[in-house]
Coordinates of N, CA and C and ligand atoms in Angstrom, one line a residue:
M1 N 28.0 -7.5 72.6 CA 28.5 -7.0 71.1 C 28.8 -7.8 70.2
F2 N 28.0 -7.9 68.9 CA 28.2 -9.0 68.2 C 28.8 -8.4 66.4
I3 N 27.5 -8.0 65.9 CA 28.0 -7.2 64.5 C 28.7 -6.0 64.4
G4 N 28.4 -5.3 65.5 CA 29.2 -4.0 65.8 C 30.9 -4.1 65.7
H5 N 31.1 -5.4 66.2 CA 32.6 -5.4 66.3 C 33.2 -5.4 64.5
Y6 N 32.3 -5.7 63.9 CA 32.7 -5.7 62.2 C 33.0 -4.3 61.8
G7 N 32.7 -3.2 62.4 CA 32.7 -1.8 61.8 C 34.3 -1.5 61.7
P8 N 34.9 -1.9 63.0 CA 36.5 -1.6 62.7 C 37.0 -2.3 61.7
A9 N 36.5 -3.7 61.7 CA 37.2 -4.5 60.6 C 36.9 -4.0 59.1
L10 N 35.6 -3.5 59.0 CA 35.6 -2.8 57.6 C 36.5 -1.6 57.3
A11 N 36.6 -0.9 58.5 CA 37.4 0.3 58.3 C 39.2 0.0 58.3
G12 N 39.4 -1.2 58.7 CA 40.6 -1.6 58.5 C 41.4 -1.1 57.2
K13 N 40.7 -1.4 55.9 CA 41.3 -1.3 54.8 C 42.1 0.4 54.7
T14 N 41.3 1.4 55.4 CA 41.8 2.7 55.1 C 43.0 3.0 55.8
I15 N 43.4 1.7 56.8 CA 44.8 2.1 57.2 C 45.7 1.0 56.5
A16 N 45.5 -0.2 56.2 CA 46.3 -1.1 55.6 C 45.5 -1.9 54.6
R17 N 45.9 -1.4 53.0 CA 45.1 -1.8 52.1 C 45.5 -3.4 51.9
A18 N 46.9 -3.7 52.2 CA 47.2 -5.2 51.6 C 46.6 -6.2 52.6
V19 N 46.0 -6.1 53.6 CA 45.4 -6.8 54.6 C 44.0 -7.2 54.0
P20 N 43.8 -8.3 53.8 CA 42.7 -8.9 53.3 C 41.3 -8.5 54.3
L21 N 40.2 -8.4 53.7 CA 38.9 -8.2 54.7 C 38.8 -9.2 55.5
W22 N 39.0 -10.4 54.9 CA 38.7 -11.5 56.0 C 39.7 -11.7 57.3
V23 N 41.0 -11.3 57.0 CA 41.7 -11.2 58.2 C 41.2 -10.1 59.3
F24 N 40.9 -8.9 58.8 CA 40.4 -8.0 59.7 C 39.0 -8.6 60.4
F25 N 38.3 -9.3 59.8 CA 36.9 -9.8 60.1 C 37.2 -11.0 61.1
L26 N 38.3 -11.7 61.1 CA 38.8 -12.8 62.1 C 39.3 -11.9 63.2
A27 N 40.3 -10.8 63.0 CA 41.0 -10.1 64.0 C 39.9 -9.5 65.0
V28 N 39.0 -8.9 64.5 CA 38.0 -8.2 65.6 C 37.3 -9.1 66.4
Q29 N 37.1 -10.4 66.0 CA 36.5 -11.4 66.9 C 37.6 -12.3 67.5
F30 N 38.7 -12.2 67.3 CA 39.9 -13.0 67.8 C 39.6 -13.5 69.2
V31 N 39.5 -12.5 70.0 CA 39.2 -13.0 71.5 C 38.0 -13.9 71.6
D32 N 36.9 -13.5 70.8 CA 35.7 -14.2 71.1 C 35.9 -15.8 70.4
V33 N 36.6 -15.7 69.5 CA 37.0 -17.0 68.7 C 37.6 -17.9 69.7
L34 N 38.7 -17.2 70.4 CA 39.3 -17.9 71.6 C 38.0 -18.3 72.6
W35 N 37.5 -17.4 73.0 CA 36.5 -17.4 74.0 C 35.6 -18.8 73.9
G36 N 35.1 -18.9 72.5 CA 34.3 -19.9 72.6 C 34.9 -21.2 72.8
I37 N 36.1 -21.4 72.2 CA 37.0 -22.7 72.5 C 37.3 -22.9 74.0
F38 N 37.5 -21.7 74.5 CA 37.9 -21.9 76.0 C 36.7 -22.1 76.8
V39 N 35.5 -21.6 76.7 CA 34.4 -22.0 77.3 C 33.8 -23.5 77.0
A40 N 34.1 -23.9 75.6 CA 33.7 -25.2 75.2 C 34.5 -26.3 76.0
N41 N 35.9 -25.8 76.4 CA 36.7 -26.7 77.2 C 37.0 -26.5 78.6
G42 N 36.2 -25.6 79.1 CA 36.1 -25.3 80.7 C 37.1 -24.6 80.9
I43 N 37.8 -23.8 80.3 CA 39.0 -22.8 80.6 C 38.6 -21.7 81.3
E44 N 37.5 -21.1 80.4 CA 36.7 -19.9 80.8 C 35.2 -20.3 80.9
H45 N 34.8 -19.4 81.8 CA 33.2 -19.8 82.2 C 32.4 -18.8 82.2
V46 N 31.0 -19.3 81.9 CA 29.9 -18.4 81.7 C 28.9 -19.2 82.2
R47 N 27.7 -18.3 82.9 CA 26.5 -19.0 83.3 C 25.2 -18.2 83.0
I48 N 24.3 -18.9 83.0 CA 22.9 -18.3 82.4 C 22.3 -17.8 83.7
V49 N 21.8 -16.4 83.6 CA 21.1 -16.0 84.8 C 19.9 -15.2 84.2
P50 N 18.9 -15.8 84.0 CA 17.6 -15.2 83.3 C 17.5 -13.8 83.6
G51 N 17.3 -12.9 82.8 CA 17.1 -11.5 82.9 C 18.5 -10.7 83.4
F52 N 19.5 -11.4 83.2 CA 20.7 -10.9 83.6 C 21.1 -9.5 83.2
T53 N 20.9 -9.2 81.6 CA 20.8 -8.1 81.0 C 19.6 -8.1 80.2
D54 N 19.5 -6.7 79.5 CA 18.3 -6.6 78.5 C 18.6 -7.4 77.3
A55 N 19.7 -7.3 76.9 CA 20.1 -8.1 75.6 C 20.6 -9.7 75.7
N56 N 20.9 -10.0 76.8 CA 21.1 -11.5 77.0 C 21.2 -12.1 78.4
P57 N 21.1 -13.3 78.8 CA 21.1 -13.8 79.9 C 22.6 -14.1 80.3
L58 N 23.5 -13.9 79.7 CA 24.8 -14.5 80.1 C 25.5 -13.6 81.0
D59 N 25.8 -14.5 82.2 CA 26.6 -13.9 83.2 C 28.2 -14.3 82.9
L60 N 28.9 -13.4 82.3 CA 30.2 -13.8 82.0 C 31.3 -13.6 83.1
Y61 N 31.2 -14.5 84.1 CA 31.9 -14.1 85.1 C 33.4 -14.5 85.2
D62 N 33.7 -15.4 84.3 CA 35.1 -15.9 84.3 C 35.6 -15.9 82.9
M63 N 36.6 -14.7 82.4 CA 37.1 -14.9 81.2 C 38.5 -14.1 81.2
P64 N 39.3 -14.4 82.0 CA 40.5 -13.6 82.2 C 41.5 -13.7 81.3
I65 N 41.5 -14.7 80.3 CA 42.6 -14.9 79.4 C 42.1 -14.1 78.2
T66 N 40.9 -14.2 77.9 CA 40.6 -13.4 76.5 C 40.1 -12.1 76.6
H67 N 39.5 -11.9 77.8 CA 38.6 -10.6 77.8 C 39.3 -9.6 79.1
S68 N 40.2 -9.8 79.8 CA 41.0 -8.9 80.6 C 41.7 -8.0 80.0
L69 N 41.8 -6.8 80.3 CA 42.6 -5.6 79.7 C 44.1 -6.4 79.1
P70 N 44.9 -6.9 80.2 CA 46.2 -7.4 79.6 C 45.9 -8.5 78.6
G71 N 44.9 -9.3 78.7 CA 44.7 -10.6 77.9 C 44.5 -10.0 76.6
A72 N 43.5 -8.8 76.6 CA 43.2 -8.3 75.2 C 44.4 -7.8 74.4
L73 N 45.2 -7.1 75.3 CA 46.4 -6.5 74.9 C 47.4 -7.4 74.3
G74 N 47.3 -8.5 75.0 CA 48.5 -9.6 74.7 C 48.0 -10.2 73.3
W75 N 46.7 -10.5 73.0 CA 46.4 -11.1 71.9 C 46.4 -10.2 70.6
S76 N 46.5 -8.7 71.2 CA 46.5 -7.9 70.0 C 47.8 -7.9 69.3
V77 N 48.7 -7.8 70.4 CA 50.1 -7.5 69.9 C 50.8 -8.9 69.0
L78 N 50.0 -10.0 69.7 CA 50.5 -11.3 69.1 C 50.1 -11.5 67.5
A79 N 48.6 -11.0 67.5 CA 48.3 -11.2 66.0 C 49.0 -10.0 65.1
G80 N 49.2 -9.0 65.7 CA 50.1 -7.9 64.8 C 51.4 -8.6 64.3
L81 N 52.0 -9.0 65.5 CA 53.4 -9.9 65.2 C 53.4 -11.0 64.0
V82 N 52.2 -11.6 64.2 CA 52.0 -12.7 63.2 C 52.0 -12.2 61.8
W83 N 51.2 -11.2 61.8 CA 51.1 -10.4 60.5 C 52.6 -10.0 60.0
A84 N 53.2 -9.2 60.7 CA 54.5 -8.7 60.5 C 55.4 -9.8 60.0
L85 N 55.4 -10.9 60.5 CA 56.2 -12.1 60.2 C 56.1 -12.7 59.1
V86 N 54.6 -12.9 58.9 CA 54.2 -13.9 57.5 C 54.0 -13.2 56.5
S87 N 53.7 -11.8 56.5 CA 53.2 -11.1 55.3 C 54.2 -10.6 54.5
P88 N 54.2 -10.7 53.4 CA 55.4 -10.0 52.3 C 55.1 -8.4 52.3
K89 N 53.7 -8.2 52.5 CA 53.4 -6.7 52.3 C 53.1 -6.0 53.5
Q90 N 53.3 -4.6 53.6 CA 52.8 -3.7 54.5 C 53.0 -4.5 56.1
K91 N 54.1 -5.0 56.2 CA 54.5 -5.7 57.5 C 54.2 -4.8 58.7
R92 N 54.7 -3.5 58.4 CA 54.8 -2.6 59.7 C 53.0 -2.1 60.3
I93 N 52.6 -1.5 58.9 CA 51.3 -0.8 59.1 C 50.3 -1.9 59.1
G94 N 50.5 -3.0 58.5 CA 49.5 -4.0 58.3 C 49.4 -4.7 60.1
G95 N 50.6 -4.7 60.6 CA 50.6 -5.5 61.9 C 50.0 -4.4 62.6
I96 N 50.2 -3.1 62.7 CA 49.6 -2.2 63.6 C 48.0 -2.2 63.4
A97 N 47.8 -2.4 62.2 CA 46.2 -2.4 61.8 C 45.5 -3.5 62.2
I98 N 46.1 -4.6 62.4 CA 45.7 -5.9 62.8 C 45.6 -5.9 64.2
A99 N 46.8 -5.5 64.9 CA 46.6 -5.4 66.3 C 45.3 -4.2 66.9
L100 N 45.3 -3.2 66.4 CA 44.2 -2.1 66.6 C 43.0 -2.9 66.5
A101 N 42.7 -3.7 65.3 CA 41.5 -4.5 65.2 C 41.2 -5.2 66.2
V102 N 42.2 -6.1 66.7 CA 42.0 -7.1 67.7 C 41.5 -6.4 68.9
F103 N 42.3 -5.3 69.1 CA 42.0 -4.5 70.5 C 40.8 -3.8 70.4
S104 N 40.3 -3.4 69.3 CA 38.9 -2.6 69.3 C 37.8 -3.5 69.9
H105 N 38.1 -4.8 69.8 CA 36.9 -5.7 70.4 C 36.8 -5.3 71.9
W106 N 37.8 -5.2 72.7 CA 37.7 -4.9 74.2 C 37.3 -3.6 74.1
I107 N 37.3 -2.5 73.5 CA 36.7 -1.3 73.6 C 35.2 -1.4 73.3
L108 N 35.1 -2.0 72.3 CA 33.5 -2.2 72.1 C 32.6 -3.0 73.0
D109 N 33.3 -4.1 73.3 CA 32.9 -5.0 74.6 C 32.5 -4.0 75.8
L110 N 33.6 -3.2 76.1 CA 33.5 -2.2 77.3 C 32.3 -1.6 77.3
I111 N 31.9 -0.9 76.0 CA 30.8 0.0 75.9 C 29.3 -1.0 76.4
V112 N 29.3 -2.0 76.0 CA 28.0 -2.9 76.2 C 28.0 -3.7 77.4
H113 N 29.1 -4.4 77.5 CA 29.0 -5.3 78.9 C 28.7 -4.7 80.2
V114 N 28.1 -5.4 80.9 CA 28.1 -4.9 82.3 C 29.5 -5.3 83.0
P115 N 29.7 -4.7 84.1 CA 31.2 -4.8 84.4 C 31.8 -6.3 84.8
D116 N 32.2 -6.9 83.5 CA 32.8 -8.1 83.7 C 34.0 -8.2 83.1
L117 N 34.7 -7.0 82.6 CA 36.0 -7.0 81.9 C 37.1 -6.7 83.0
E118 N 37.9 -7.5 83.2 CA 39.0 -7.2 84.3 C 39.9 -6.3 83.8
L119 N 40.3 -5.2 84.6 CA 41.4 -4.3 84.1 C 42.9 -5.1 84.5
W120 N 42.8 -6.1 85.3 CA 43.9 -6.9 85.5 C 43.5 -8.3 86.0
P121 N 44.0 -9.3 85.8 CA 43.4 -10.8 86.2 C 42.9 -10.9 87.6
G122 N 41.9 -10.9 88.1 CA 41.3 -11.0 89.4 C 41.1 -9.6 89.9
G123 N 41.3 -8.5 89.1 CA 41.1 -7.1 89.8 C 39.7 -6.6 89.4
L124 N 39.9 -5.1 89.2 CA 38.4 -4.5 89.1 C 38.0 -4.8 87.7
R125 N 36.6 -4.9 87.8 CA 35.8 -5.2 86.5 C 35.2 -4.2 86.2
V126 N 35.3 -3.7 84.8 CA 34.7 -2.7 84.2 C 33.6 -3.0 82.9
G127 N 33.1 -2.1 82.5 CA 31.8 -2.4 81.7 C 30.7 -1.3 81.6
F128 N 30.4 -0.5 80.6 CA 29.5 0.5 80.8 C 28.0 0.2 80.8
G129 N 27.9 -1.2 80.5 CA 26.5 -1.8 80.6 C 25.3 -1.3 79.7
L130 N 25.6 -1.1 78.4 CA 24.7 -0.5 77.5 C 23.8 -1.8 77.1
W131 N 24.2 -3.0 77.5 CA 23.2 -4.3 77.1 C 21.9 -4.4 78.2
N132 N 22.0 -3.2 79.1 CA 21.0 -3.0 79.8 C 19.6 -2.3 79.3
N133 N 20.1 -1.9 78.2 CA 19.0 -1.2 77.2 C 19.3 -1.6 75.7
Y134 N 18.5 -2.9 75.5 CA 19.1 -3.5 74.2 C 18.6 -2.6 73.0
P135 N 17.7 -1.8 72.9 CA 17.5 -1.0 71.6 C 18.8 0.0 71.5
V136 N 19.2 0.4 72.5 CA 20.3 1.6 72.4 C 21.6 0.9 72.1
A137 N 21.8 -0.3 72.7 CA 22.9 -1.2 72.4 C 22.8 -1.7 70.9
L138 N 21.6 -1.8 70.5 CA 21.5 -2.4 69.0 C 21.9 -1.2 68.2
A139 N 21.3 -0.1 68.5 CA 21.6 1.2 67.7 C 23.3 1.6 67.4
V140 N 23.9 1.3 68.6 CA 25.3 1.6 68.7 C 26.0 0.5 67.7
E141 N 25.5 -0.8 68.0 CA 26.2 -1.8 67.1 C 26.1 -1.4 65.6
F142 N 24.8 -1.2 65.2 CA 24.5 -0.9 63.7 C 25.2 0.5 63.4
G143 N 25.3 1.5 64.2 CA 26.0 2.8 63.8 C 27.6 2.5 63.5
V144 N 28.0 1.6 64.4 CA 29.5 1.4 64.3 C 29.7 0.4 63.1
L145 N 29.1 -0.4 62.7 CA 29.0 -1.3 61.6 C 28.7 -0.5 60.3
L146 N 27.8 0.3 60.3 CA 27.6 1.2 59.1 C 28.7 2.2 58.8
A147 N 29.1 2.8 59.9 CA 30.3 3.9 59.7 C 31.7 2.9 59.0
G148 N 31.9 1.8 59.5 CA 32.9 1.1 58.9 C 32.6 0.6 57.5
F149 N 31.2 0.5 57.3 CA 30.8 0.1 56.0 C 31.1 1.3 54.9
G150 N 30.8 2.3 55.7 CA 30.9 3.5 54.5 C 32.2 3.9 54.2
L151 N 33.2 3.6 55.2 CA 34.8 3.7 54.9 C 35.1 2.6 54.0
Y152 N 34.5 1.3 54.1 CA 35.0 0.2 53.1 C 34.8 0.6 51.8
L153 N 33.3 1.2 51.6 CA 32.9 1.4 50.2 C 33.7 2.6 49.4
R154 N 34.3 3.3 50.5 CA 34.9 4.5 49.8 C 36.1 4.1 49.4
V155 N 36.9 3.2 49.9 CA 38.3 2.7 49.7 C 38.2 1.7 48.7
T156 N 37.3 0.9 48.5 CA 37.3 -0.1 47.4 C 36.3 0.2 46.4
E157 N 36.6 -0.5 45.2 CA 35.5 -0.5 44.1 C 35.3 -1.9 43.7
A158 N 34.2 -2.2 43.1 CA 33.9 -3.5 42.4 C 34.5 -3.7 41.3
K159 N 35.0 -5.0 41.1 CA 35.5 -5.6 40.0 C 34.5 -5.9 39.0
G160 N 33.3 -6.2 39.3 CA 32.4 -6.5 38.6 C 30.8 -6.5 39.1
L161 N 29.9 -7.1 38.5 CA 28.6 -6.9 39.1 C 28.3 -7.6 40.5
V162 N 28.9 -8.7 40.7 CA 28.9 -9.2 42.1 C 29.6 -8.4 43.1
G163 N 30.7 -7.6 42.7 CA 31.3 -6.9 43.6 C 30.7 -5.5 44.2
R164 N 29.7 -5.4 43.0 CA 28.6 -4.3 43.3 C 27.7 -4.5 44.3
F165 N 27.1 -5.5 44.4 CA 25.9 -6.1 45.3 C 26.3 -6.7 46.5
W166 N 27.4 -7.5 46.4 CA 27.6 -8.3 47.4 C 27.7 -7.8 48.6
P167 N 28.4 -6.5 48.9 CA 28.8 -5.9 50.2 C 27.3 -5.6 50.8
W168 N 26.3 -5.4 50.0 CA 24.9 -4.9 50.5 C 24.4 -6.3 51.0
V169 N 24.6 -7.2 50.4 CA 24.0 -8.9 50.7 C 24.7 -9.1 51.8
F170 N 25.8 -8.9 52.0 CA 26.8 -9.2 53.3 C 26.3 -8.5 54.5
M171 N 25.9 -7.3 54.4 CA 25.5 -6.4 55.5 C 23.9 -6.9 55.9
A172 N 23.3 -7.2 55.0 CA 21.9 -7.7 55.2 C 22.1 -9.2 56.1
L173 N 23.0 -10.0 55.6 CA 23.0 -11.1 56.3 C 23.8 -11.1 57.7
L174 N 24.5 -9.9 57.8 CA 25.1 -9.6 59.3 C 23.7 -9.2 60.2
A175 N 22.9 -8.5 59.6 CA 21.8 -8.1 60.3 C 21.0 -9.3 60.6
L176 N 20.5 -10.1 59.8 CA 20.1 -11.5 60.1 C 20.9 -12.1 61.1
A177 N 22.1 -12.3 61.1 CA 22.9 -13.0 62.2 C 22.6 -12.2 63.5
E178 N 22.7 -11.0 63.5 CA 22.3 -10.5 64.7 C 21.0 -10.8 65.5
Y179 N 19.9 -10.8 64.4 CA 18.5 -11.4 64.8 C 18.4 -12.6 65.2
A180 N 19.2 -13.5 64.5 CA 19.0 -14.8 64.9 C 19.9 -15.0 66.4
N181 N 20.9 -14.4 66.5 CA 21.5 -14.4 67.8 C 20.7 -14.0 69.1
H182 N 20.0 -12.8 68.7 CA 19.2 -12.4 69.8 C 18.1 -13.3 70.1
T183 N 17.5 -13.8 69.3 CA 16.3 -14.5 69.2 C 16.4 -16.1 69.5
A184 N 17.8 -16.7 69.4 CA 18.0 -18.0 69.5 C 17.7 -18.6 70.9
P185 N 17.4 -19.7 70.9 CA 17.1 -20.2 72.3 C 18.2 -20.1 73.2
V186 N 18.0 -19.9 74.5 CA 19.3 -19.9 75.5 C 19.9 -21.1 75.5
P187 N 21.2 -21.1 75.5 CA 22.1 -22.5 75.4 C 22.1 -23.2 76.7
D188 N 21.9 -24.4 76.6 CA 22.0 -25.2 78.0 C 23.4 -26.1 78.1
D189 N 24.0 -26.0 77.1 CA 25.3 -26.9 76.8 C 26.3 -25.9 76.1
F190 N 27.4 -25.4 76.9 CA 28.2 -24.6 76.4 C 29.4 -25.1 75.8
T191 N 29.5 -26.5 75.6 CA 30.5 -27.1 74.8 C 30.0 -26.8 73.4
T192 N 28.7 -27.2 73.1 CA 28.3 -27.1 71.6 C 28.0 -25.3 71.4
A193 N 27.6 -24.7 72.3 CA 27.4 -23.3 72.1 C 28.7 -22.5 71.9
G194 N 29.9 -22.8 72.6 CA 31.1 -22.3 72.4 C 31.8 -22.7 71.0
Y195 N 31.4 -23.9 70.4 CA 32.1 -24.3 69.2 C 31.3 -23.6 68.1
M196 N 30.0 -23.5 68.4 CA 29.0 -23.1 67.3 C 29.3 -21.3 67.1
G197 N 29.6 -20.7 68.5 CA 30.1 -19.3 68.1 C 31.2 -19.1 67.4
T198 N 32.1 -20.1 67.7 CA 33.5 -20.0 66.8 C 33.2 -20.1 65.5
I199 N 32.4 -21.3 65.1 CA 32.3 -21.6 63.7 C 31.5 -20.5 63.1
T200 N 30.6 -19.8 63.8 CA 29.9 -18.7 63.0 C 30.8 -17.5 62.8
F201 N 31.7 -17.3 63.5 CA 32.9 -16.3 63.5 C 33.7 -16.6 62.1
L202 N 33.9 -17.9 61.8 CA 34.6 -18.3 60.8 C 33.8 -18.1 59.4
I203 N 32.7 -18.7 59.5 CA 31.7 -18.5 58.3 C 31.6 -17.1 58.0
I204 N 31.5 -16.1 58.9 CA 31.4 -14.4 58.7 C 32.5 -14.2 58.1
A205 N 33.8 -14.7 58.5 CA 35.1 -14.2 57.8 C 35.2 -14.9 56.3
A206 N 34.5 -16.1 56.1 CA 34.7 -16.5 54.8 C 33.7 -15.7 53.9
L207 N 32.6 -15.0 54.3 CA 31.8 -14.2 53.6 C 32.5 -13.0 53.3
A208 N 33.2 -12.6 54.3 CA 34.2 -11.4 54.1 C 35.2 -11.6 52.9
A209 N 35.8 -12.8 52.7 CA 36.5 -13.2 51.5 C 35.9 -12.9 50.3
I210 N 34.6 -13.0 50.3 CA 33.9 -13.0 48.8 C 34.3 -11.5 48.4
C211 N 34.2 -10.3 49.5 CA 34.3 -9.1 49.2 C 35.7 -8.9 48.7
D212 N 36.9 -9.8 49.3 CA 38.0 -9.6 48.6 C 38.0 -10.0 47.5
L213 N 37.4 -11.0 46.8 CA 37.6 -11.7 45.6 C 36.8 -10.8 44.5
T214 N 36.0 -10.1 44.9 CA 35.1 -9.2 44.0 C 35.3 -7.8 44.1
R215 N 36.1 -7.2 44.8 CA 36.3 -5.9 44.9 C 37.8 -5.6 45.0
R216 N 38.5 -4.4 44.6 CA 39.8 -4.2 45.0 C 39.8 -2.8 45.5
T217 N 41.0 -2.4 46.2 CA 41.1 -1.0 46.7 C 41.5 -0.2 45.5
R218 N 41.0 1.2 45.8 CA 41.1 2.3 44.9 C 42.4 2.7 44.8
Ligands
ZN1 ZN1 33.8 -10.5 73.5

């Protein structure tokens, strides 16, 4: 799952309006940001198996720190606590919303991944395997993204002209990113690929910040 993760990020403002959209955008990909860094540094591992799933050839056989259930829960609590400690506004509800956003990543991964998500480190692996049918997985991604987008448009309003059209441009860019991600050549160097993934998430969060600058909550 890639752009579908941003559905919960866009929905975040319905729970905590003080949390900037870019924070929610980083939160929902937090475990994948870490995964990119860990894979690049040989801490977690992935291998290419041609035809592994219909959506991609990634055999994600070792990612206990970022994508096990306790791992995902731990990062969720940590991210929520950081907000509660550093934010002057909506400490409690903002922290809860951010923790839920971080954990939504694991739930959505659970739907599409083949069984590679450990319920405990070294334990039973789960995943409903929607990646075995890419068109269906893609429909779910877009469905989740657009549901969040609808909620975001409802709780915010444009400050000016840019704020009126930017969210739509942003959604189109995300669709392009999904297309590029799916059609990109298979990486043979996971040091570069890991960092590139992390940088991509940072760029998308920066694009979300343009929404913060050009729109306000109602
Ligand atoms: Zn993930």
